[in-house]
Short mmCIF file of C-alpha atoms in Angstrom, two decimals:
data_model
loop_
_atom_site.label_atom_id
_atom_site.label_comp_id
_atom_site.label_asym_id
_atom_site.label_seq_id
_atom_site.Cartn_x
_atom_site.Cartn_y
_atom_site.Cartn_z
CA MET A 1 -0.05 -0.15 -0.05
CA GLU A 2 2.58 2.34 1.00
CA THR A 3 4.67 1.93 -2.04
CA ILE A 4 1.50 2.70 -4.17
CA VAL A 5 1.15 6.14 -2.49
CA GLU A 6 4.80 6.66 -2.75
CA LYS A 7 4.80 6.22 -6.50
CA SER A 8 1.75 8.37 -7.23
CA LEU A 9 3.53 10.94 -5.19
CA GLU A 10 6.42 10.63 -7.06
CA GLU A 11 4.50 10.77 -10.53
CA GLN A 12 2.97 13.91 -9.51
CA PHE A 13 6.38 15.27 -8.51
CA GLU A 14 7.73 14.22 -12.16
CA ALA A 15 4.57 15.82 -13.73
CA LYS A 16 5.23 19.27 -12.09
CA ILE A 17 8.76 19.11 -13.28
CA ALA A 18 7.62 18.11 -16.95
CA ASN A 19 5.05 21.16 -16.79
CA GLU A 20 7.51 23.77 -15.47
CA ILE A 21 5.45 23.98 -12.24
CA ARG A 22 7.67 24.94 -9.38
CA ILE A 23 8.20 22.66 -6.32
CA GLU A 24 7.67 24.56 -3.08
CA PRO A 25 8.76 23.67 0.41
CA LYS A 26 6.27 21.70 1.83
CA ASP A 27 5.38 19.61 -1.65
CA TRP A 28 6.35 15.77 -1.58
CA MET A 29 9.74 15.45 -3.17
CA PRO A 30 12.19 12.53 -3.68
CA GLU A 31 14.70 12.54 -0.97
CA GLN A 32 17.53 12.46 -3.21
CA TYR A 33 16.08 15.81 -4.83
CA ARG A 34 16.15 17.56 -1.82
CA LYS A 35 19.55 16.29 -0.44
CA THR A 36 21.33 17.53 -4.08
CA LEU A 37 19.47 20.91 -3.54
CA ILE A 38 20.54 21.25 -0.02
CA ARG A 39 23.86 20.48 -1.17
CA GLN A 40 23.91 22.81 -4.05
CA ILE A 41 22.29 25.86 -2.22
CA SER A 42 24.28 25.39 0.82
CA GLN A 43 27.46 25.33 -1.40
CA HIS A 44 26.26 28.54 -3.10
CA ALA A 45 25.75 30.54 -0.06
CA HIS A 46 29.24 29.47 1.48
CA SER A 47 30.48 30.82 -1.56
CA GLU A 48 28.80 34.08 -1.22
CA ILE A 49 29.96 34.22 2.30
CA VAL A 50 33.84 33.22 1.68
CA GLY A 51 33.59 35.13 -1.54
CA MET A 52 33.47 38.30 0.72
CA LEU A 53 37.16 37.46 1.94
CA PRO A 54 39.35 38.21 -0.94
CA GLU A 55 37.68 41.47 -1.65
CA GLY A 56 37.03 42.72 1.83
CA ASN A 57 40.94 42.82 2.21
CA TRP A 58 41.01 45.60 -0.38
CA ILE A 59 38.41 47.91 1.36
CA THR A 60 40.85 49.97 3.48
CA ARG A 61 43.30 49.89 0.40
CA ALA A 62 40.80 51.13 -2.17
CA PRO A 63 42.33 53.96 -4.11
CA SER A 64 39.73 56.55 -3.88
CA LEU A 65 36.50 57.21 -1.51
CA LYS A 66 34.29 56.59 -4.32
CA ARG A 67 36.26 53.01 -5.15
CA LYS A 68 35.95 52.24 -1.36
CA ALA A 69 32.17 52.92 -1.31
CA ILE A 70 31.32 50.87 -4.09
CA LEU A 71 33.47 47.89 -3.05
CA LEU A 72 31.96 48.14 0.53
CA SER A 73 28.59 48.01 -0.98
CA LYS A 74 29.57 44.90 -3.36
CA VAL A 75 30.78 42.95 -0.23
CA GLN A 76 27.69 43.75 1.48
CA ASP A 77 25.72 42.40 -1.33
CA GLU A 78 27.44 39.25 -1.18
CA ALA A 79 26.65 38.84 2.56
CA GLY A 80 22.95 39.45 1.58
CA HIS A 81 23.04 36.87 -1.06
CA GLY A 82 24.50 34.40 1.13
CA LEU A 83 21.73 35.21 3.56
CA TYR A 84 19.07 34.46 1.13
CA LEU A 85 20.57 31.29 -0.29
CA TYR A 86 20.89 29.97 3.38
CA SER A 87 17.18 30.85 3.97
CA ALA A 88 16.21 29.11 0.90
CA ALA A 89 18.32 25.86 1.97
CA GLU A 90 16.41 26.30 5.46
CA THR A 91 13.13 25.87 3.72
CA LEU A 92 14.21 22.23 2.76
CA GLY A 93 14.82 21.51 6.40
CA ALA A 94 18.58 22.22 6.62
CA SER A 95 19.54 24.04 9.87
CA ARG A 96 21.66 27.35 9.48
CA ASP A 97 24.02 26.18 12.49
CA GLN A 98 24.67 22.75 10.70
CA MET A 99 25.28 24.38 7.40
CA ILE A 100 27.73 26.94 9.07
CA ALA A 101 29.40 23.71 10.99
CA ASP A 102 29.78 21.83 7.97
CA LEU A 103 31.56 24.87 6.30
CA HIS A 104 33.99 25.41 8.96
CA SER A 105 34.60 21.48 9.53
CA GLY A 106 35.47 21.22 5.75
CA LYS A 107 32.79 18.75 4.88
CA ALA A 108 30.73 21.44 2.94
CA LYS A 109 32.70 22.95 -0.06
CA TYR A 110 32.34 26.53 -1.81
CA SER A 111 33.69 27.73 -4.73
CA SER A 112 37.45 27.21 -5.28
CA ILE A 113 37.93 30.62 -6.95
CA PHE A 114 37.94 32.33 -3.46
CA ASN A 115 41.12 30.23 -2.49
CA TYR A 116 43.16 32.40 -5.03
CA PRO A 117 44.67 35.40 -3.39
CA THR A 118 44.08 39.27 -4.59
CA LEU A 119 47.57 40.46 -4.93
CA SER A 120 47.00 43.99 -6.41
CA TRP A 121 44.18 46.35 -6.84
CA ALA A 122 43.73 44.97 -10.55
CA ASP A 123 42.56 41.75 -8.93
CA ILE A 124 39.71 43.50 -7.41
CA GLY A 125 38.75 44.67 -11.18
CA ALA A 126 39.30 41.07 -12.34
CA ILE A 127 37.31 39.30 -9.91
CA GLY A 128 34.21 41.78 -10.47
CA TRP A 129 34.45 41.43 -14.25
CA LEU A 130 35.44 37.82 -14.72
CA VAL A 131 34.55 36.12 -11.51
CA ASP A 132 31.35 37.91 -11.17
CA GLY A 133 30.71 37.68 -14.89
CA ALA A 134 30.92 33.78 -14.59
CA ALA A 135 28.80 33.82 -11.40
CA ILE A 136 25.89 35.65 -13.66
CA MET A 137 26.63 33.16 -16.48
CA ASN A 138 25.75 30.16 -13.82
CA GLN A 139 23.01 32.28 -11.99
CA VAL A 140 20.62 33.52 -14.74
CA PRO A 141 19.63 29.54 -15.96
CA LEU A 142 19.08 29.20 -12.07
CA CYS A 143 16.39 31.98 -12.09
CA ARG A 144 14.36 29.06 -13.70
CA THR A 145 15.48 26.26 -11.54
CA SER A 146 12.78 24.08 -10.52
CA TYR A 147 12.71 24.81 -6.75
CA GLY A 148 10.66 27.96 -6.16
CA PRO A 149 12.86 29.34 -3.12
CA TYR A 150 16.12 29.06 -4.97
CA ALA A 151 14.53 30.34 -8.37
CA ARG A 152 13.26 33.64 -6.42
CA ALA A 153 16.59 33.93 -4.46
CA MET A 154 18.39 33.74 -7.72
CA VAL A 155 16.08 36.49 -9.18
CA ARG A 156 17.18 38.88 -6.64
CA VAL A 157 20.96 37.89 -6.65
CA CYS A 158 20.96 38.40 -10.38
CA LYS A 159 19.46 41.88 -10.20
CA GLU A 160 21.91 42.92 -7.96
CA GLU A 161 25.02 41.09 -9.50
CA SER A 162 25.23 43.01 -12.89
CA PHE A 163 26.30 46.02 -10.85
CA HIS A 164 29.35 43.95 -9.53
CA GLN A 165 30.26 42.94 -13.08
CA ARG A 166 30.20 46.38 -14.29
CA GLN A 167 32.32 47.86 -11.56
CA GLY A 168 35.09 45.40 -12.05
CA PHE A 169 34.86 46.10 -15.94
CA GLU A 170 35.25 49.71 -15.27
CA ILE A 171 38.13 49.26 -12.83
CA MET A 172 39.90 47.16 -15.59
CA MET A 173 39.00 50.01 -18.17
CA THR A 174 40.42 52.70 -16.24
CA LEU A 175 43.51 50.77 -15.58
CA CYS A 176 44.03 50.04 -19.44
CA ASN A 177 43.62 53.44 -20.38
CA GLY A 178 46.25 54.59 -17.62
CA ALA A 179 49.89 54.29 -17.72
CA PRO A 180 51.88 51.22 -18.76
CA ALA A 181 52.41 50.22 -15.39
CA GLN A 182 48.72 50.21 -14.65
CA LYS A 183 47.89 48.58 -18.00
CA LYS A 184 50.46 45.74 -16.90
CA MET A 185 48.74 45.35 -13.45
CA ALA A 186 45.45 44.88 -15.61
CA GLN A 187 46.99 42.19 -17.88
CA GLU A 188 48.70 40.29 -14.84
CA ALA A 189 45.61 40.11 -12.92
CA PHE A 190 43.90 38.97 -16.06
CA ASN A 191 46.51 36.34 -16.40
CA ARG A 192 45.99 35.10 -12.87
CA TRP A 193 42.09 34.97 -12.74
CA TRP A 194 41.40 33.73 -16.60
CA TRP A 195 42.19 29.93 -15.87
CA PRO A 196 40.67 29.68 -12.40
CA THR A 197 37.45 31.49 -13.40
CA LEU A 198 36.95 28.78 -16.19
CA MET A 199 37.07 26.32 -13.48
CA MET A 200 34.25 27.71 -11.85
CA PHE A 201 31.93 25.95 -14.18
CA GLY A 202 33.03 22.93 -12.64
CA PRO A 203 34.35 19.42 -13.98
CA LYS A 204 33.97 18.73 -17.77
CA ASP A 205 30.56 17.12 -18.44
CA ASP A 206 31.86 13.33 -18.51
CA GLU A 207 33.35 13.98 -15.17
CA SER A 208 30.62 15.67 -13.54
CA PRO A 209 28.59 12.79 -11.86
CA ASN A 210 25.60 15.01 -10.54
CA THR A 211 24.86 16.92 -13.83
CA GLU A 212 22.68 14.48 -15.53
CA GLN A 213 20.03 13.85 -12.75
CA SER A 214 20.24 17.55 -11.81
CA MET A 215 19.33 18.36 -15.67
CA ARG A 216 16.35 15.84 -15.44
CA TRP A 217 15.11 17.42 -12.59
CA LYS A 218 15.73 21.00 -14.09
CA ILE A 219 17.79 22.06 -11.28
CA LYS A 220 20.43 22.67 -13.77
CA ARG A 221 19.37 23.77 -17.29
CA PHE A 222 22.78 23.74 -19.10
CA THR A 223 25.77 21.73 -18.48
CA ASN A 224 29.02 22.82 -17.41
CA ASP A 225 30.87 22.69 -20.79
CA GLU A 226 28.26 24.51 -22.24
CA LEU A 227 28.17 27.46 -19.86
CA ARG A 228 32.12 27.44 -20.17
CA GLN A 229 31.83 27.79 -23.72
CA ARG A 230 29.27 30.51 -23.52
CA PHE A 231 31.51 32.32 -21.12
CA VAL A 232 34.65 32.15 -23.42
CA ASP A 233 32.60 33.33 -26.29
CA MET A 234 31.29 36.41 -24.29
CA MET A 235 34.50 37.51 -22.70
CA VAL A 236 37.08 37.32 -25.59
CA PRO A 237 35.77 40.23 -27.27
CA GLN A 238 35.46 42.25 -24.10
CA ALA A 239 39.21 41.59 -23.45
CA GLU A 240 39.89 42.76 -27.01
CA PHE A 241 38.14 45.98 -26.29
CA LEU A 242 40.38 46.36 -23.07
CA GLY A 243 43.47 45.56 -25.11
CA LEU A 244 44.32 42.48 -22.85
CA THR A 245 45.74 39.50 -24.09
CA VAL A 246 43.80 35.91 -23.17
CA PRO A 247 46.64 33.87 -21.58
CA ASP A 248 45.68 30.90 -23.88
CA PRO A 249 48.08 30.21 -26.90
CA ASP A 250 45.42 27.80 -28.32
CA LEU A 251 42.43 30.25 -28.09
CA LYS A 252 41.13 30.46 -31.71
CA TRP A 253 37.77 31.56 -33.52
CA ASN A 254 36.01 28.42 -34.76
CA GLU A 255 33.60 29.47 -37.64
CA ALA A 256 32.10 26.22 -37.88
CA LYS A 257 30.78 26.38 -34.42
CA ASN A 258 30.57 29.94 -34.19
CA GLY A 259 32.42 30.21 -30.87
CA TYR A 260 36.14 29.87 -29.69
CA ASP A 261 38.14 26.88 -29.38
CA PHE A 262 40.39 27.21 -26.17
CA GLY A 263 42.97 25.16 -24.23
CA GLU A 264 42.55 22.66 -21.88
CA VAL A 265 41.78 23.62 -18.18
CA ASN A 266 44.61 22.64 -15.67
CA TRP A 267 42.17 19.87 -14.09
CA GLU A 268 44.95 18.64 -11.70
CA GLU A 269 45.08 22.04 -10.38
CA PHE A 270 41.32 22.16 -10.11
CA TRP A 271 41.00 19.09 -8.13
CA ASN A 272 44.01 20.07 -5.99
CA VAL A 273 42.14 23.29 -4.84
CA VAL A 274 38.94 21.30 -4.60
CA LYS A 275 40.62 18.87 -1.98
CA GLY A 276 41.93 21.73 -0.04
CA ASN A 277 45.69 22.59 -1.27
CA GLY A 278 44.96 25.94 -3.08
CA PRO A 279 46.96 28.79 -2.09
CA CYS A 280 44.21 30.28 0.38
CA ASN A 281 42.06 27.43 1.63
CA LYS A 282 43.49 27.24 5.10
CA ASP A 283 43.53 30.98 5.38
CA ARG A 284 39.79 31.58 4.32
CA ILE A 285 38.34 28.92 6.66
CA GLN A 286 40.59 30.18 9.40
CA THR A 287 39.49 33.70 9.01
CA ARG A 288 35.67 32.33 8.95
CA VAL A 289 36.08 30.26 11.84
CA LYS A 290 37.64 33.24 13.86
CA ALA A 291 34.96 35.50 12.94
CA HIS A 292 32.17 32.80 14.00
CA GLU A 293 33.89 32.21 17.18
CA GLU A 294 34.71 35.84 18.35
CA GLY A 295 31.07 36.87 17.61
CA ALA A 296 29.60 34.07 19.57
CA TRP A 297 29.20 36.28 22.76
CA VAL A 298 27.34 38.65 20.88
CA ARG A 299 25.05 35.89 19.62
CA GLU A 300 24.63 34.78 22.84
CA ALA A 301 23.76 38.24 24.61
CA ALA A 302 21.32 38.98 21.94
CA LEU A 303 19.34 35.97 22.67
CA ALA A 304 19.75 36.45 26.48
CA HIS A 305 18.45 40.13 26.10
CA ALA A 306 15.52 38.84 24.14
CA GLN A 307 14.57 36.20 26.45
CA LYS A 308 14.88 38.52 29.39
CA ARG A 309 12.76 41.36 27.66
CA SER A 310 10.02 38.73 26.76
CA GLN A 311 10.12 37.38 30.28
CA ARG A 312 9.51 40.98 31.62
CA GLU A 313 6.90 41.67 29.17
CA ALA A 314 4.91 38.69 30.32
CA ALA A 315 5.17 39.36 33.91
CA ASN A 316 3.87 43.02 33.32
CA GLN A 317 0.85 41.45 31.53
CA ALA A 318 0.04 39.23 34.18
CA LYS A 319 -0.07 41.90 36.48
CA MET B 1 14.24 26.54 30.21
CA SER B 2 15.72 24.89 27.22
CA GLN B 3 19.18 26.08 26.13
CA GLN B 4 18.37 27.50 22.59
CA LYS B 5 21.39 28.37 20.71
CA GLU B 6 20.17 29.32 17.04
CA TRP B 7 18.29 32.49 16.60
CA PRO B 8 14.69 32.01 15.78
CA LEU B 9 13.65 32.28 12.25
CA TRP B 10 11.44 35.34 10.98
CA GLU B 11 9.22 35.50 7.65
CA VAL B 12 9.88 38.82 6.15
CA PHE B 13 7.20 40.80 4.41
CA ILE B 14 7.72 44.12 2.49
CA ARG B 15 5.45 47.05 1.06
CA SER B 16 7.50 48.30 -1.88
CA LYS B 17 5.39 51.43 -1.91
CA GLN B 18 2.51 53.13 -0.39
CA GLY B 19 -0.91 51.55 -1.97
CA LEU B 20 0.60 48.11 -2.45
CA ASP B 21 0.38 44.89 -0.38
CA HIS B 22 3.10 43.55 1.95
CA LYS B 23 4.50 40.74 -0.04
CA HIS B 24 6.51 37.94 1.38
CA VAL B 25 10.08 38.38 0.02
CA GLY B 26 12.08 35.68 2.47
CA SER B 27 13.37 34.96 6.03
CA LEU B 28 16.02 35.49 8.14
CA HIS B 29 17.26 34.90 11.58
CA ALA B 30 17.02 37.51 14.64
CA ALA B 31 17.03 37.33 18.42
CA ASP B 32 14.00 39.40 18.63
CA ALA B 33 11.65 41.42 16.54
CA GLU B 34 13.30 44.62 16.95
CA MET B 35 16.33 43.08 15.31
CA ALA B 36 14.49 41.19 12.80
CA ILE B 37 13.29 44.66 11.47
CA GLN B 38 16.68 45.72 11.31
CA ASN B 39 18.18 42.66 9.55
CA ALA B 40 15.22 42.66 7.04
CA ARG B 41 16.07 46.00 6.13
CA ASP B 42 19.80 45.31 5.55
CA VAL B 43 19.14 42.14 3.73
CA TYR B 44 16.25 42.95 1.79
CA THR B 45 15.82 46.67 1.22
CA ARG B 46 19.41 47.80 0.36
CA ARG B 47 17.97 49.49 -3.28
CA MET B 48 15.09 51.18 -1.63
CA GLU B 49 12.81 48.08 -2.31
CA GLY B 50 10.53 48.94 0.48
CA VAL B 51 8.62 51.52 2.59
CA SER B 52 7.35 49.28 5.19
CA ILE B 53 8.49 45.93 6.73
CA TRP B 54 6.40 43.09 8.65
CA VAL B 55 8.35 40.31 10.12
CA VAL B 56 6.37 37.33 11.86
CA GLU B 57 8.19 34.41 13.55
CA SER B 58 8.12 31.52 11.37
CA LYS B 59 6.49 29.22 13.86
CA HIS B 60 3.45 31.43 14.05
CA ILE B 61 2.41 30.68 10.36
CA HIS B 62 -0.12 28.20 9.60
CA ALA B 63 -0.37 26.92 6.16
CA SER B 64 -2.92 24.89 3.98
CA ASN B 65 -1.63 21.51 3.32
CA PRO B 66 -0.21 21.19 -0.46
CA ASP B 67 -1.13 17.32 -0.65
CA GLU B 68 -4.78 18.25 -0.14
CA ALA B 69 -4.65 21.22 -2.33
CA GLU B 70 -6.84 19.58 -4.97
CA ALA B 71 -9.59 18.81 -2.72
CA PHE B 72 -9.28 22.10 -0.62
CA PHE B 73 -9.51 24.35 -3.53
CA ASP B 74 -12.15 22.19 -5.54
CA PRO B 75 -15.24 23.96 -4.28
CA ALA B 76 -14.18 27.03 -6.57
CA ASN B 77 -13.12 24.70 -9.46
CA ASP B 78 -16.69 24.17 -11.38
CA LYS B 79 -18.11 27.63 -10.74
CA VAL B 80 -17.27 29.27 -13.76
CA TYR B 81 -20.57 31.56 -13.42
CA ARG B 82 -18.38 33.49 -10.91
CA HIS B 83 -16.53 34.93 -13.59
CA PRO B 84 -17.93 37.71 -15.89
CA THR B 85 -16.90 36.07 -19.20
CA PHE B 86 -19.61 33.43 -18.35
CA TYR B 87 -22.20 35.77 -19.21
CA GLU B 88 -23.15 36.77 -22.96
CA VAL B 89 -23.69 40.41 -23.35
CA PRO B 90 -25.46 41.39 -26.86
CA ALA B 91 -23.10 43.65 -28.80
CA GLU B 92 -25.47 46.51 -28.67
CA ILE B 93 -25.03 46.73 -25.07
CA LYS B 94 -22.43 49.14 -23.88
CA ASN B 95 -20.42 49.86 -20.89
CA MET B 96 -20.94 46.65 -19.13
#
């Protein structure tokens, strides 16, 4: 009897997916769908939160008050994006404390791109232009993802994200139109970030075990390789406009496919950073854990204060 | 008293401008209502998205059961005569 009920629930679920009807928090869903979403959304949230670190350390060193205000605002947006996503994951039954504990213990992953250092101001330009550009490429299709709260969070994120990319491009453009030393700074930052940015789209399709099921459930709408190709096709003309050289000797226009052929990503480096051996993995997590632990007393005090106040109010009402 | 560590969850509703309803925008954690409103301002209205915020602790929201949605909303399902398009109006009749 139970299996029959289960089957019909699963059929209803599949029918909703097929008909582009969004799945909402209290709807029945396969356990694996829930698990996949919790993993993906929490990783996405962690990436936003850890993503504040490489840029945050340039806030005090921004070259002008205007740049400082813009960068501060961008980093604040990333915090907001993390919070939208954590609350989307919580609608699936994940607990905030558990997700944060998993980030801190290393059990949960975040985008490897944030394990690279920001050596010069030009890196802040390169991050906005390339990294946020790649994030937008990933996130726009997620606005139509099958899980309602995730899709709605992505709509808000995408609205805010396009300013991030433009401010990065503007930094690059200013440097590229500046003195030769500034142009050189821009090229060097571009060289540092180009390949790690291509890695952001994840492993190649034939080595991405989750892709097929996620596409079937319409969590993902395009494969990693499709998005990577689109990104290259979008960015090469922009690099040309800036007068920057793409650090890829194999990059070549392919008329037949109406897109660029490009060199092989260094997958050994990719997996190495995923496994925790990138230049900044340890530093990023240590910084997060330190901030969390040093803020513990504030969280506890706020809770104690709220409890005391509600008790006092209850006592007053009882009088 | 139980040793609660995680701040409670609040649902956030925002009125985007005078004359419109408050609309659900998401949720957040806060120790109390006052903090929830301040956090909601920082998380959900960084670009002038609102002129008014409501917060409700999530545990106070009661919802209809999605598994019973079909039966629950069934009474409205066969009453097409509740819509103006059900009625035929002669072409000569204006302003109706």
